[in-house]
């Protein structure tokens, strides 16, 4: 059934076009081009930040200046001129998130075009009584389940929906700028506690110039009543996006969060260097899903987003759980390792990944599972698909420290190659410093078998449809980890990403 | 032979109590059947008696011929004459079955102060017993339980029992996964080992096995305790009525 | 040397040896810090050893009783007096090492005296190269051997590495297997307890060549072995296995690259690593499949058994694949002895220590079983038994 959907969707695709490549013509305000203390002061002042925040940024900037760009990843790209970029761009009318009614209709239109009808969603949910079924529910499963959205446009959050409903449950969901204003004590306590300013080159850069991002706090014992999501859109030219997301699940809390990303088709490359920090306290669970579909560049590798992202979760207390699910189809370069620090005893980390590369894309992605506490466990399922002239690398570390008694890990990395001009690589690191740790790692690399293709095509599918179908089967284990609402969308995306990979 | 008094056992990891004051006494020459629903603690009892890790005895005693079983290592219990036929025999790659049997037998003989068997003596012993149990030479050449079918594993367990000649045999769900022919072979093997100085505890969910291995005493186990004891006719009654009333009563 | 480390300040040890050592910043040296671990300023070359001591060391070789053709190298230099060279095609010199990396550079610096053996047809006896190092004062000795196995020829080849004293042994071996040639190679690294063993082995397989390769790593305080298997002709087949038996504070790191440059070759790697005490084992295996190497079948696995809570294992089983019609995979595991296995054996009356020994023997037995030479297999089994007895904890 789901597979039939995929086939239908793939059939509809307008070949050779990145669907989200349009630009929004809106008046924007920029910080002066380039990076300096002045620019950082400018950003901080724009946001009316407290002095400690500015000091924190400046410290990060000083550290960054002493650092060199990492070169260990299997990606190559021309040297980035960090002085040629804009570090802050915002739609003119927006100075901070407002209610939906005040948002520029052009922005609402942009999100609607991206498949995120911010306004309709809220109205629909508001009109209907809690628990009342819509006739729509019969059609597509969960099609009208409300999802709270924080919409980030270039450097700023333009709106956050469902804030009032969430507040009733005690859940704070807002942009990080707002959080700095309304909940400075929470931000001060947790910001940088998982990814410190000087963690790595890009994290330091982000710490210095981050402009916006989402903030979530779920109070003790609370199950967040709806899916939370952030939708990132890079629009402006020559602009870096540096968002910072901070999610805290207090004792016994639960939250599921999803982020989506797109950018216009541009000849110039765009830089995206985000930091995401997750903190799960005792017995808390955070489920973080990403559907990353930044502009990948054209067939010859022109343009595209350079995606250098640091994502890390800290299972800070016992029985905490953090689960990362990612679907990576976009970006020209991906450098991304969502990780878990398993500090609390009996805590658990999971990483489920689908990474698809086509054209000239280069992906170097994976995870780190750092076992520090006793009886900690982790699971890694990674599915890499390389097509075209792309390179797709899984890079992962599993380590058990001396005191991580009875730590357990299971890792499965599978790679699929489509065509003979691409590369699929697996670079796992295992470090066991205690005999009581049980590690199990398996990896395979193969291609879609001719028998499978023949069988499927003999039932009437075109070559491209057959590939999409088989690939969807290959990634099924991971797809199932995504929130229901996004599964169908993602299947479609997989089909689109592999266009032109055969024949 | 075997005396268990008020045995309380919990899982080390979860802290959940599985055996809640179990008392059982088995005399030499007797065959006792323990029947009960899933989750009543039957397998836990067999593991605790054999000395598997992961269980904590919080109260009570278990003695074999008057000796405290619970203080001994698993191999010491074996040397004292205890044998557990596993419900799920463990596969051990790389360890040849014959070597395993020989090391086990001689370790037990050594622990008891008996002379170790020479290679020809041992070979003869195993060959005879293997033949009776339909265990082929080819099976004996393979690593312990590796690549054995369900039935082969159970036959191999009984072969080990026959070779090691224990005083107390605990058969944990030996009938599970066996077709009727295999069941008959296994039961014949067990019956051949019945002796005045040897006791057996047969743990089973179904009465079927007891048609072939006829017990002297039948116990019903529920919720970590023996809740009823009777003769062999009790097994038939259970087969007809099921365990429902015991489960309810125990809760 | 062009690397950054060359411009760094040399440690006394580096100055003595005459070559800079890699740093942990280099990806391949992540888990073995040579600059920190080699502190002794080893003299370059170990000089001439006392012949009677050499004779005693030869007699004590675990392979001494096997009917092998023995060729002895003492302190890196061919010792003709203790070698059986009759009818052997032997000449001075050897081709340059393919990989310009640290251990190879060191071999050049140490001015090893290169020797080339050429084998055609089927050798009458297995060839045993016995590498001995005897150093009264800390010294570094390099050895350089090339073996050319001609088209269709076959050779059983055993190398053993032993010695006395606080020395650094740096053997570099290259092997060329001609079309359809076959080699059964076994390496026994049984260096002295204070030794450092830094070895290079480069093997190239022409079309339809067959390689069976086994390495036992059990000696030396510090061991690093760089291996490279290159498939240069189609249809070749290589099975590369290894066992670590390490205890105390031993450190062993194997970097093995299997390079499929051409289509239709098969490679298998199985490493079984046992670490006791504070020992640390590292296995870095990389399978490369070049763009045109279609129909490659490459699999590797590394398994660690940690016998003590302080023992460590690090692994990096890497795949770098540029061809789509391939079947490649790897597996890696690390853990202590299986508790169910222990319980089962003990429930049959086998005491703990004995049960443990049986399971460890079974663990490494899988790779011993692949050794073709029966006499050698027996030597290995006996060696493992002795090791286990010595490490019964």
Short mmCIF file of N, CA, C and O in Angstrom, two decimals, chain A residues 276-373:
data_model
loop_
_atom_site.label_atom_id
_atom_site.label_comp_id
_atom_site.label_asym_id
_atom_site.label_seq_id
_atom_site.Cartn_x
_atom_site.Cartn_y
_atom_site.Cartn_z
N UNK A 276 22.58 21.53 17.61
CA UNK A 276 21.40 21.07 18.34
C UNK A 276 21.88 20.41 19.62
O UNK A 276 22.77 19.56 19.59
N UNK A 277 21.31 20.83 20.72
CA UNK A 277 21.65 20.22 22.01
C UNK A 277 20.39 19.63 22.63
O UNK A 277 19.36 20.30 22.72
N UNK A 278 20.47 18.38 23.03
CA UNK A 278 19.34 17.74 23.69
C UNK A 278 19.78 17.33 25.09
O UNK A 278 20.88 16.81 25.27
N UNK A 279 18.91 17.55 26.05
CA UNK A 279 19.22 17.11 27.41
C UNK A 279 18.03 16.32 27.93
O UNK A 279 16.91 16.81 27.98
N UNK A 280 18.29 15.07 28.27
CA UNK A 280 17.23 14.23 28.83
C UNK A 280 17.61 13.91 30.27
O UNK A 280 18.66 13.34 30.53
N UNK A 281 16.75 14.32 31.18
CA UNK A 281 17.01 14.03 32.60
C UNK A 281 16.40 12.67 32.96
O UNK A 281 15.95 11.93 32.08
N UNK A 282 16.38 12.36 34.23
CA UNK A 282 16.01 11.01 34.66
C UNK A 282 14.72 10.50 34.02
O UNK A 282 13.67 11.14 34.13
N UNK A 283 14.80 9.36 33.38
CA UNK A 283 13.61 8.71 32.83
C UNK A 283 12.97 9.46 31.66
O UNK A 283 11.90 9.06 31.20
N UNK A 284 13.58 10.52 31.19
CA UNK A 284 12.98 11.30 30.11
C UNK A 284 13.32 10.70 28.75
O UNK A 284 14.28 9.95 28.62
N UNK A 285 12.51 11.03 27.76
CA UNK A 285 12.77 10.53 26.42
C UNK A 285 12.60 11.65 25.39
O UNK A 285 11.61 12.38 25.40
N UNK A 286 13.59 11.76 24.51
CA UNK A 286 13.51 12.73 23.41
C UNK A 286 13.66 11.97 22.10
O UNK A 286 14.59 11.19 21.93
N UNK A 287 12.72 12.19 21.23
CA UNK A 287 12.79 11.59 19.90
C UNK A 287 12.97 12.74 18.92
O UNK A 287 12.14 13.64 18.87
N UNK A 288 14.06 12.74 18.21
CA UNK A 288 14.38 13.86 17.33
C UNK A 288 14.49 13.37 15.89
O UNK A 288 15.33 12.53 15.58
N UNK A 289 13.65 13.87 15.04
CA UNK A 289 13.68 13.42 13.64
C UNK A 289 14.03 14.58 12.72
O UNK A 289 13.61 15.71 12.97
N UNK A 290 14.77 14.28 11.70
CA UNK A 290 15.16 15.30 10.74
C UNK A 290 14.83 14.83 9.34
O UNK A 290 15.13 13.68 8.99
N UNK A 291 14.20 15.69 8.56
CA UNK A 291 14.11 15.43 7.13
C UNK A 291 14.86 16.58 6.47
O UNK A 291 14.38 17.71 6.47
N UNK A 292 16.06 16.30 6.04
CA UNK A 292 16.92 17.36 5.52
C UNK A 292 16.91 17.34 4.01
O UNK A 292 17.32 16.38 3.39
N UNK A 293 16.41 18.40 3.44
CA UNK A 293 16.29 18.47 1.99
C UNK A 293 16.76 19.83 1.49
O UNK A 293 16.11 20.48 0.70
N UNK A 294 17.91 20.27 2.00
CA UNK A 294 18.51 21.49 1.51
C UNK A 294 18.82 21.29 0.02
O UNK A 294 19.05 20.18 -0.43
N UNK A 295 18.93 22.39 -0.68
CA UNK A 295 19.24 22.32 -2.11
C UNK A 295 20.58 21.60 -2.33
O UNK A 295 21.59 21.98 -1.74
N UNK A 296 20.57 20.52 -3.12
CA UNK A 296 21.78 19.70 -3.27
C UNK A 296 22.76 20.21 -4.33
O UNK A 296 23.82 19.60 -4.51
N UNK A 297 22.43 21.26 -5.01
CA UNK A 297 23.26 21.68 -6.15
C UNK A 297 22.75 21.03 -7.41
O UNK A 297 21.93 20.12 -7.37
N UNK A 298 23.24 21.49 -8.55
CA UNK A 298 22.73 20.90 -9.80
C UNK A 298 23.55 19.65 -10.17
O UNK A 298 24.43 19.22 -9.43
N UNK A 299 23.24 19.12 -11.34
CA UNK A 299 23.85 17.84 -11.75
C UNK A 299 25.37 17.91 -11.78
O UNK A 299 26.05 16.92 -11.56
N UNK A 300 25.89 19.10 -12.11
CA UNK A 300 27.34 19.22 -12.23
C UNK A 300 27.99 19.70 -10.94
O UNK A 300 29.17 20.04 -10.92
N UNK A 301 27.20 19.74 -9.89
CA UNK A 301 27.78 20.11 -8.60
C UNK A 301 27.86 21.60 -8.38
O UNK A 301 28.59 22.07 -7.51
N UNK A 302 27.11 22.36 -9.15
CA UNK A 302 27.12 23.81 -8.98
C UNK A 302 26.08 24.19 -7.93
O UNK A 302 24.95 23.72 -7.98
N UNK A 303 26.47 25.05 -7.00
CA UNK A 303 25.55 25.48 -5.96
C UNK A 303 25.30 24.41 -4.92
O UNK A 303 26.01 23.40 -4.87
N UNK A 304 24.29 24.65 -4.10
CA UNK A 304 23.98 23.68 -3.05
C UNK A 304 24.39 24.16 -1.68
O UNK A 304 25.21 25.07 -1.54
N UNK A 305 23.82 23.52 -0.68
CA UNK A 305 24.09 23.92 0.70
C UNK A 305 25.23 23.09 1.27
O UNK A 305 25.30 21.88 1.05
N UNK A 306 26.15 23.76 1.96
CA UNK A 306 27.17 23.06 2.74
C UNK A 306 26.60 22.92 4.14
O UNK A 306 26.38 23.91 4.83
N UNK A 307 26.38 21.71 4.53
CA UNK A 307 25.67 21.45 5.77
C UNK A 307 26.63 20.90 6.81
O UNK A 307 26.96 19.71 6.79
N UNK A 308 27.10 21.76 7.70
CA UNK A 308 28.06 21.33 8.74
C UNK A 308 27.39 21.45 10.09
O UNK A 308 27.27 22.55 10.63
N UNK A 309 26.94 20.35 10.58
CA UNK A 309 26.03 20.41 11.72
C UNK A 309 26.55 19.60 12.90
O UNK A 309 27.07 18.50 12.73
N UNK A 310 26.41 20.14 14.09
CA UNK A 310 26.77 19.41 15.31
C UNK A 310 25.51 19.15 16.11
O UNK A 310 24.86 20.09 16.55
N UNK A 311 25.17 17.89 16.24
CA UNK A 311 23.97 17.52 17.00
C UNK A 311 24.37 16.53 18.06
O UNK A 311 25.04 15.53 17.75
N UNK A 312 24.00 16.82 19.27
CA UNK A 312 24.41 15.91 20.34
C UNK A 312 23.36 15.89 21.44
O UNK A 312 22.80 16.91 21.78
N UNK A 313 23.11 14.71 21.93
CA UNK A 313 22.16 14.55 23.03
C UNK A 313 22.87 14.03 24.25
O UNK A 313 23.82 13.26 24.15
N UNK A 314 22.42 14.46 25.39
CA UNK A 314 23.04 14.05 26.64
C UNK A 314 21.98 13.35 27.49
O UNK A 314 21.05 13.99 27.97
N UNK A 315 22.13 12.04 27.65
CA UNK A 315 21.27 11.31 28.58
C UNK A 315 21.92 11.52 29.95
O UNK A 315 22.76 10.75 30.38
N UNK A 316 21.55 12.63 30.56
CA UNK A 316 22.30 13.12 31.70
C UNK A 316 22.04 12.30 32.96
O UNK A 316 22.86 12.25 33.86
N UNK A 317 20.87 11.71 33.02
CA UNK A 317 20.53 10.96 34.24
C UNK A 317 20.04 9.56 33.89
O UNK A 317 19.86 9.22 32.72
N UNK A 318 19.81 8.78 34.94
CA UNK A 318 19.47 7.37 34.75
C UNK A 318 18.20 7.19 33.92
O UNK A 318 17.30 8.02 33.97
N UNK A 319 18.17 6.11 33.18
CA UNK A 319 17.00 5.69 32.40
C UNK A 319 16.53 6.71 31.38
O UNK A 319 15.38 6.68 30.95
N UNK A 320 17.40 7.65 31.01
CA UNK A 320 17.03 8.60 29.97
C UNK A 320 17.18 7.94 28.61
O UNK A 320 17.92 6.97 28.46
N UNK A 321 16.47 8.48 27.63
CA UNK A 321 16.56 7.89 26.29
C UNK A 321 16.53 8.98 25.22
O UNK A 321 15.69 9.88 25.29
N UNK A 322 17.45 8.89 24.30
CA UNK A 322 17.46 9.84 23.18
C UNK A 322 17.54 9.06 21.88
O UNK A 322 18.34 8.14 21.74
N UNK A 323 16.65 9.41 20.98
CA UNK A 323 16.60 8.70 19.71
C UNK A 323 16.69 9.69 18.55
O UNK A 323 15.90 10.62 18.48
N UNK A 324 17.69 9.51 17.70
CA UNK A 324 17.84 10.36 16.52
C UNK A 324 17.36 9.60 15.29
O UNK A 324 17.77 8.46 15.09
N UNK A 325 16.54 10.22 14.50
CA UNK A 325 16.18 9.63 13.21
C UNK A 325 16.46 10.69 12.16
O UNK A 325 16.03 11.83 12.33
N UNK A 326 17.19 10.35 11.13
CA UNK A 326 17.45 11.36 10.11
C UNK A 326 17.24 10.80 8.71
O UNK A 326 17.55 9.65 8.42
N UNK A 327 16.66 11.64 7.89
CA UNK A 327 16.56 11.33 6.47
C UNK A 327 17.31 12.45 5.76
O UNK A 327 16.89 13.60 5.79
N UNK A 328 18.44 12.11 5.20
CA UNK A 328 19.30 13.12 4.58
C UNK A 328 19.25 12.92 3.08
O UNK A 328 19.77 11.93 2.56
N UNK A 329 18.61 13.85 2.40
CA UNK A 329 18.57 13.71 0.94
C UNK A 329 19.19 14.92 0.26
O UNK A 329 19.55 14.86 -0.89
N UNK A 330 19.24 16.02 0.97
CA UNK A 330 19.69 17.26 0.34
C UNK A 330 21.13 17.60 0.65
O UNK A 330 21.89 16.76 1.12
N UNK A 331 21.49 18.85 0.38
CA UNK A 331 22.81 19.44 0.62
C UNK A 331 23.86 18.93 -0.37
O UNK A 331 23.86 17.77 -0.76
N UNK A 332 24.76 19.83 -0.72
CA UNK A 332 25.88 19.44 -1.56
C UNK A 332 26.90 18.68 -0.72
O UNK A 332 27.45 17.67 -1.14
N UNK A 333 27.13 19.19 0.49
CA UNK A 333 28.05 18.54 1.42
C UNK A 333 27.32 18.33 2.74
O UNK A 333 26.71 19.26 3.27
N UNK A 334 27.39 17.14 3.26
CA UNK A 334 26.81 16.90 4.58
C UNK A 334 27.90 16.41 5.51
O UNK A 334 28.66 15.50 5.16
N UNK A 335 27.97 17.01 6.65
CA UNK A 335 29.00 16.72 7.67
C UNK A 335 28.23 16.73 8.97
O UNK A 335 27.96 17.79 9.52
N UNK A 336 27.82 15.59 9.43
CA UNK A 336 26.80 15.58 10.47
C UNK A 336 26.81 14.27 11.25
O UNK A 336 26.70 13.21 10.65
N UNK A 337 26.91 14.35 12.57
CA UNK A 337 27.03 13.14 13.39
C UNK A 337 26.20 13.27 14.66
O UNK A 337 26.74 13.51 15.74
N UNK A 338 24.89 13.13 14.54
CA UNK A 338 24.05 13.24 15.74
C UNK A 338 24.46 12.16 16.74
O UNK A 338 24.49 10.98 16.40
N UNK A 339 24.79 12.56 17.94
CA UNK A 339 25.43 11.65 18.89
C UNK A 339 24.69 11.60 20.22
O UNK A 339 23.86 12.44 20.51
N UNK A 340 25.03 10.58 20.99
CA UNK A 340 24.44 10.45 22.32
C UNK A 340 25.55 10.24 23.35
O UNK A 340 26.44 9.40 23.15
N UNK A 341 25.47 11.00 24.41
CA UNK A 341 26.34 10.75 25.55
C UNK A 341 25.49 10.01 26.58
O UNK A 341 24.52 10.55 27.09
N UNK A 342 25.85 8.77 26.81
CA UNK A 342 25.04 7.94 27.70
C UNK A 342 25.67 7.96 29.09
O UNK A 342 26.44 7.08 29.45
N UNK A 343 25.33 9.02 29.81
CA UNK A 343 25.95 9.29 31.10
C UNK A 343 25.19 8.58 32.22
O UNK A 343 25.78 7.98 33.11
N UNK A 344 23.86 8.69 32.17
CA UNK A 344 23.05 8.09 33.22
C UNK A 344 23.05 6.57 33.12
O UNK A 344 23.07 6.02 32.01
N UNK A 345 23.05 5.89 34.26
CA UNK A 345 22.98 4.43 34.24
C UNK A 345 21.68 4.02 33.54
O UNK A 345 20.66 4.69 33.67
N UNK A 346 21.74 2.93 32.83
CA UNK A 346 20.56 2.39 32.12
C UNK A 346 20.02 3.34 31.06
O UNK A 346 18.88 3.18 30.63
N UNK A 347 20.79 4.33 30.65
CA UNK A 347 20.26 5.21 29.61
C UNK A 347 20.47 4.56 28.24
O UNK A 347 21.25 3.62 28.09
N UNK A 348 19.75 5.09 27.26
CA UNK A 348 19.75 4.44 25.95
C UNK A 348 19.81 5.46 24.82
O UNK A 348 19.15 6.49 24.88
N UNK A 349 20.61 5.16 23.83
CA UNK A 349 20.71 6.04 22.67
C UNK A 349 20.39 5.26 21.41
O UNK A 349 20.72 4.09 21.29
N UNK A 350 19.74 5.94 20.47
CA UNK A 350 19.43 5.29 19.20
C UNK A 350 19.76 6.23 18.05
O UNK A 350 19.61 7.44 18.19
N UNK A 351 20.17 5.66 16.95
CA UNK A 351 20.44 6.45 15.75
C UNK A 351 19.93 5.68 14.55
O UNK A 351 20.37 4.57 14.29
N UNK A 352 18.97 6.26 13.89
CA UNK A 352 18.42 5.64 12.69
C UNK A 352 18.64 6.62 11.55
O UNK A 352 18.24 7.77 11.65
N UNK A 353 19.26 6.17 10.49
CA UNK A 353 19.62 7.11 9.44
C UNK A 353 19.39 6.56 8.04
O UNK A 353 19.69 5.41 7.74
N UNK A 354 18.85 7.43 7.21
CA UNK A 354 18.81 7.16 5.78
C UNK A 354 19.57 8.32 5.14
O UNK A 354 19.24 9.48 5.38
N UNK A 355 20.60 8.01 4.40
CA UNK A 355 21.33 9.07 3.72
C UNK A 355 21.38 8.73 2.24
O UNK A 355 21.91 7.69 1.85
N UNK A 356 20.81 9.59 1.44
CA UNK A 356 20.77 9.35 0.00
C UNK A 356 21.59 10.42 -0.70
O UNK A 356 21.42 11.61 -0.42
N UNK A 357 22.48 9.99 -1.56
CA UNK A 357 23.26 10.98 -2.31
C UNK A 357 23.17 10.67 -3.79
O UNK A 357 23.18 9.51 -4.20
N UNK A 358 23.07 11.72 -4.55
CA UNK A 358 22.94 11.59 -6.00
C UNK A 358 23.73 12.74 -6.62
O UNK A 358 24.27 13.58 -5.89
N UNK A 359 23.78 12.80 -7.93
CA UNK A 359 24.51 13.91 -8.56
C UNK A 359 25.94 13.96 -8.06
O UNK A 359 26.64 12.96 -8.06
N UNK A 360 26.35 15.15 -7.58
CA UNK A 360 27.71 15.31 -7.08
C UNK A 360 27.73 15.46 -5.56
O UNK A 360 28.68 15.99 -5.00
N UNK A 361 26.66 15.03 -4.94
CA UNK A 361 26.57 15.21 -3.49
C UNK A 361 27.65 14.42 -2.75
O UNK A 361 28.07 13.35 -3.19
N UNK A 362 28.06 14.96 -1.62
CA UNK A 362 29.01 14.25 -0.76
C UNK A 362 28.44 14.22 0.65
O UNK A 362 28.16 15.26 1.23
N UNK A 363 28.27 13.02 1.15
CA UNK A 363 27.72 12.85 2.49
C UNK A 363 28.76 12.18 3.37
O UNK A 363 29.32 11.15 2.99
N UNK A 364 29.04 12.76 4.51
CA UNK A 364 29.85 12.09 5.53
C UNK A 364 29.06 12.25 6.81
O UNK A 364 29.02 13.31 7.42
N UNK A 365 28.36 11.18 7.17
CA UNK A 365 27.45 11.29 8.31
C UNK A 365 27.43 10.01 9.11
O UNK A 365 27.79 8.95 8.60
N UNK A 366 27.04 10.11 10.34
CA UNK A 366 26.97 8.94 11.21
C UNK A 366 26.67 9.39 12.62
O UNK A 366 25.96 10.36 12.81
N UNK A 367 27.25 8.71 13.57
CA UNK A 367 26.89 9.02 14.95
C UNK A 367 28.03 8.67 15.89
O UNK A 367 29.00 8.03 15.49
N UNK A 368 27.89 9.13 17.12
CA UNK A 368 28.79 8.67 18.18
C UNK A 368 27.93 8.21 19.35
O UNK A 368 27.02 8.94 19.74
N UNK A 369 28.22 7.05 19.86
CA UNK A 369 27.54 6.59 21.06
C UNK A 369 28.62 6.45 22.13
O UNK A 369 29.49 5.58 22.04
N UNK A 370 28.58 7.36 23.09
CA UNK A 370 29.60 7.38 24.12
C UNK A 370 29.00 6.78 25.39
O UNK A 370 28.18 7.42 26.06
N UNK A 371 29.41 5.58 25.70
CA UNK A 371 28.87 4.91 26.88
C UNK A 371 29.71 5.25 28.11
O UNK A 371 30.88 4.90 28.17
N UNK A 372 29.10 5.95 29.04
CA UNK A 372 29.80 6.31 30.28
C UNK A 372 29.17 5.60 31.48
O UNK A 372 29.85 5.23 32.43
N UNK A 373 27.85 5.47 31.48
CA UNK A 373 27.14 4.89 32.62
C UNK A 373 27.02 3.38 32.52
O UNK A 373 27.26 2.79 31.47
#
